[in-house]
């Protein structure tokens, strides 16, 4: 047996173990810091949060297109009234669930003339959209978001998402997930 073996791992191996331990400890500290950052960061930095989307508080990006029924549609044509701009798809289950709420909101406000609904169909066929509305009701404008990428302009991350645009054309609130008519009415009441 050599002298080095009898005395332990030797100076080089000992330094390598110490370096490996220090590296592991450093990686652990960085990982713990990142986990703490993610856990403690609230919705204020979450792009999915309702009022923190990059366009909330700004003029609504204009959508100028032809709807699925061949009618012209422009967001700016709704100035003077509230507009609930809904991004959805006919293949999206939560979108189907929220549709009766959109329908009720539209019907209630159509009578008053103070608010309207419009939709942008994401990655959907115009025929499927027309069939969906024929079966489920709703006579508002629906634009297909094919190559125009309206969902990118509105920073849509998941379906359904809706944007409340005030009578001056400013986005005042983002709804993530299915909306409820009462939630939309409450947001309008807060700002009226």
Tab-separated table of C-alpha atoms in Angstrom:
chain	number	residue	atom	x	y	z
A	1	UNK	CA	0.000	0.000	0.000
A	2	UNK	CA	1.348	3.399	-0.884
A	3	UNK	CA	1.736	6.174	1.585
A	4	UNK	CA	-0.859	8.321	-0.165
A	5	UNK	CA	-3.508	5.572	-0.060
A	6	UNK	CA	-2.998	4.981	3.624
A	7	UNK	CA	-3.372	8.645	4.443
A	8	UNK	CA	-6.519	9.364	2.379
A	9	UNK	CA	-7.504	10.597	-1.031
A	10	UNK	CA	-4.573	12.898	-1.591
A	11	UNK	CA	-4.456	16.650	-2.095
A	12	UNK	CA	-5.748	16.753	-5.686
A	13	UNK	CA	-8.765	14.583	-5.073
A	14	UNK	CA	-9.600	16.497	-1.885
A	15	UNK	CA	-9.577	19.817	-3.756
A	16	UNK	CA	-11.813	18.371	-6.460
A	17	UNK	CA	-14.324	17.168	-3.877
A	18	UNK	CA	-14.344	20.586	-2.226
A	19	UNK	CA	-14.855	22.296	-5.586
A	20	UNK	CA	-17.698	19.893	-6.442
A	21	UNK	CA	-19.336	20.572	-3.089
A	22	UNK	CA	-19.033	24.325	-3.537
A	23	UNK	CA	-20.501	24.096	-7.025
A	24	UNK	CA	-23.412	21.999	-5.745
A	25	UNK	CA	-24.039	24.451	-2.916
A	26	UNK	CA	-23.934	27.384	-5.356
A	27	UNK	CA	-26.382	25.695	-7.724
A	28	UNK	CA	-28.656	24.911	-4.775
A	29	UNK	CA	-28.632	28.526	-3.606
A	30	UNK	CA	-29.424	29.818	-7.105
A	31	UNK	CA	-32.236	27.260	-7.498
A	32	UNK	CA	-33.684	28.169	-4.091
A	33	UNK	CA	-33.546	31.859	-5.015
A	34	UNK	CA	-35.368	31.247	-8.297
A	35	UNK	CA	-38.018	29.149	-6.570
A	36	UNK	CA	-38.511	31.886	-3.957
A	37	UNK	CA	-38.793	34.487	-6.718
A	38	UNK	CA	-41.448	32.493	-8.585
A	39	UNK	CA	-43.421	31.687	-5.434
A	40	UNK	CA	-43.418	35.225	-4.072
A	41	UNK	CA	-43.989	37.065	-7.332
A	42	UNK	CA	-47.654	37.993	-7.430
A	43	UNK	CA	-49.896	38.560	-10.391
A	44	UNK	CA	-48.508	42.069	-10.814
A	45	UNK	CA	-45.730	40.582	-12.954
A	46	UNK	CA	-47.813	37.796	-14.450
A	47	UNK	CA	-48.746	38.617	-18.074
A	48	UNK	CA	-51.896	36.535	-17.652
A	49	UNK	CA	-53.160	38.716	-14.818
A	50	UNK	CA	-56.246	40.758	-15.573
A	51	UNK	CA	-54.965	44.322	-15.385
A	52	UNK	CA	-51.269	43.781	-16.091
A	53	UNK	CA	-51.397	42.844	-19.755
A	54	UNK	CA	-49.142	45.127	-21.791
A	55	UNK	CA	-52.088	46.778	-23.576
A	56	UNK	CA	-54.287	47.421	-20.533
A	57	UNK	CA	-54.381	51.194	-20.088
A	58	UNK	CA	-53.526	51.850	-23.725
A	59	UNK	CA	-55.554	52.526	-26.836
A	60	UNK	CA	-56.949	49.260	-28.157
A	61	UNK	CA	-55.068	47.937	-31.173
A	62	UNK	CA	-57.354	48.403	-34.136
A	63	UNK	CA	-58.774	45.415	-35.869
A	64	UNK	CA	-59.964	46.256	-39.324
A	65	UNK	CA	-61.291	43.187	-41.093
A	66	UNK	CA	-64.293	41.472	-42.580
A	67	UNK	CA	-66.276	39.319	-40.179
A	68	UNK	CA	-67.321	35.738	-40.898
A	69	UNK	CA	-70.572	36.972	-42.461
A	70	UNK	CA	-68.779	39.338	-44.842
A	71	UNK	CA	-69.532	42.537	-42.893
A	72	UNK	CA	-66.823	45.153	-42.298
A	73	UNK	CA	-65.561	45.304	-38.721
A	74	UNK	CA	-63.329	47.856	-37.014
A	75	UNK	CA	-62.705	48.215	-33.293
A	76	UNK	CA	-62.660	51.999	-33.606
A	77	UNK	CA	-66.234	51.962	-34.935
A	78	UNK	CA	-67.349	51.135	-31.382
A	79	UNK	CA	-66.122	54.436	-29.932
A	80	UNK	CA	-68.793	55.979	-27.768
A	81	UNK	CA	-69.809	52.669	-26.190
A	82	UNK	CA	-68.170	49.850	-24.256
A	83	UNK	CA	-66.792	46.941	-26.285
A	84	UNK	CA	-66.110	43.497	-24.890
A	85	UNK	CA	-63.651	41.947	-27.350
A	86	UNK	CA	-63.617	38.186	-26.855
A	87	UNK	CA	-60.916	35.835	-28.188
A	88	UNK	CA	-62.248	32.287	-28.488
A	89	UNK	CA	-62.394	29.129	-30.613
A	90	UNK	CA	-65.241	26.737	-31.318
A	91	UNK	CA	-63.018	23.810	-30.276
A	92	UNK	CA	-62.263	25.426	-26.870
A	93	UNK	CA	-64.392	23.926	-24.062
A	94	UNK	CA	-64.151	26.931	-21.673
A	95	UNK	CA	-65.137	29.141	-24.621
A	96	UNK	CA	-68.289	27.091	-25.103
A	97	UNK	CA	-69.067	27.354	-21.391
A	98	UNK	CA	-68.721	31.161	-21.363
A	99	UNK	CA	-70.811	31.708	-24.516
A	100	UNK	CA	-74.190	31.973	-22.694
A	101	UNK	CA	-72.675	34.720	-20.501
A	102	UNK	CA	-71.524	36.639	-23.583
A	103	UNK	CA	-74.962	36.179	-25.109
A	104	UNK	CA	-76.728	37.471	-21.976
A	105	UNK	CA	-74.347	40.462	-21.741
A	106	UNK	CA	-74.889	41.277	-25.409
A	107	UNK	CA	-78.679	41.056	-25.197
A	108	UNK	CA	-78.864	43.168	-22.031
A	109	UNK	CA	-76.664	45.938	-23.390
A	110	UNK	CA	-78.051	45.891	-26.913
A	111	UNK	CA	-81.330	47.162	-25.462
A	112	UNK	CA	-79.516	50.012	-23.692
A	113	UNK	CA	-77.120	50.680	-26.575
A	114	UNK	CA	-74.219	51.249	-24.175
A	115	UNK	CA	-72.074	48.163	-24.834
A	116	UNK	CA	-71.434	45.526	-27.459
A	117	UNK	CA	-69.619	42.240	-27.896
A	118	UNK	CA	-67.302	41.302	-30.743
A	119	UNK	CA	-65.240	38.139	-31.070
A	120	UNK	CA	-62.031	37.030	-32.676
A	121	UNK	CA	-61.987	33.355	-33.611
A	122	UNK	CA	-58.522	31.916	-33.077
A	123	UNK	CA	-57.302	29.152	-35.377
A	124	UNK	CA	-60.810	28.237	-36.501
A	125	UNK	CA	-62.620	27.722	-39.778
A	126	UNK	CA	-65.203	30.385	-40.731
A	127	UNK	CA	-67.726	27.604	-41.431
A	128	UNK	CA	-67.267	26.176	-37.927
A	129	UNK	CA	-67.698	29.646	-36.432
A	130	UNK	CA	-70.906	30.290	-38.409
A	131	UNK	CA	-72.267	26.885	-37.369
A	132	UNK	CA	-71.375	27.543	-33.718
A	133	UNK	CA	-73.263	30.857	-33.697
A	134	UNK	CA	-76.223	29.376	-35.570
A	135	UNK	CA	-76.534	26.681	-32.901
A	136	UNK	CA	-75.713	28.787	-29.822
A	137	UNK	CA	-76.956	32.272	-30.681
A	138	UNK	CA	-75.215	35.617	-30.877
A	139	UNK	CA	-75.361	38.112	-33.718
A	140	UNK	CA	-72.239	40.148	-33.016
A	141	UNK	CA	-69.271	40.498	-35.344
A	142	UNK	CA	-66.822	37.601	-35.364
A	143	UNK	CA	-63.470	37.992	-37.086
A	144	UNK	CA	-61.212	35.077	-37.988
A	145	UNK	CA	-57.683	35.503	-36.642
A	146	UNK	CA	-55.953	33.742	-39.506
A	147	UNK	CA	-52.904	35.425	-40.924
A	148	UNK	CA	-53.687	38.809	-39.340
A	149	UNK	CA	-52.457	37.748	-35.887
A	150	UNK	CA	-54.840	39.936	-33.906
A	151	UNK	CA	-54.228	37.670	-30.921
A	152	UNK	CA	-50.550	38.687	-30.969
A	153	UNK	CA	-51.462	42.391	-31.013
A	154	UNK	CA	-53.631	41.816	-27.936
A	155	UNK	CA	-51.026	39.553	-26.264
A	156	UNK	CA	-53.475	36.667	-25.933
A	157	UNK	CA	-51.910	33.741	-24.079
A	158	UNK	CA	-54.786	31.300	-23.619
A	159	UNK	CA	-58.402	30.959	-24.638
A	160	UNK	CA	-60.801	32.390	-23.782
A	161	UNK	CA	-59.596	35.908	-23.087
A	162	UNK	CA	-61.654	39.083	-23.277
A	163	UNK	CA	-60.717	42.747	-23.279
A	164	UNK	CA	-62.992	45.499	-22.025
A	165	UNK	CA	-62.545	48.620	-24.138
A	166	UNK	CA	-64.014	51.867	-22.834
A	167	UNK	CA	-66.022	54.363	-24.931
A	168	UNK	CA	-62.797	56.309	-25.614
A	169	UNK	CA	-61.143	53.261	-27.174
A	170	UNK	CA	-58.848	52.430	-24.260
A	171	UNK	CA	-58.387	48.860	-22.966
A	172	UNK	CA	-59.334	49.038	-19.286
A	173	UNK	CA	-59.462	45.385	-18.244
A	174	UNK	CA	-58.434	41.922	-19.376
A	175	UNK	CA	-60.503	38.884	-18.411
A	176	UNK	CA	-58.584	35.601	-18.457
A	177	UNK	CA	-60.658	32.467	-18.743
A	178	UNK	CA	-64.402	32.420	-19.097
A	179	UNK	CA	-66.206	35.633	-18.230
A	180	UNK	CA	-69.366	36.133	-16.222
A	181	UNK	CA	-71.757	38.875	-17.227
A	182	UNK	CA	-71.764	40.277	-13.682
A	183	UNK	CA	-67.966	40.639	-13.686
A	184	UNK	CA	-68.075	42.681	-16.869
A	185	UNK	CA	-70.919	44.847	-15.574
A	186	UNK	CA	-68.963	45.438	-12.339
A	187	UNK	CA	-65.900	46.604	-14.289
A	188	UNK	CA	-68.064	48.969	-16.339
A	189	UNK	CA	-69.725	50.318	-13.188
A	190	UNK	CA	-66.316	50.978	-11.574
A	191	UNK	CA	-65.302	53.114	-14.522
A	192	UNK	CA	-68.569	54.897	-15.316
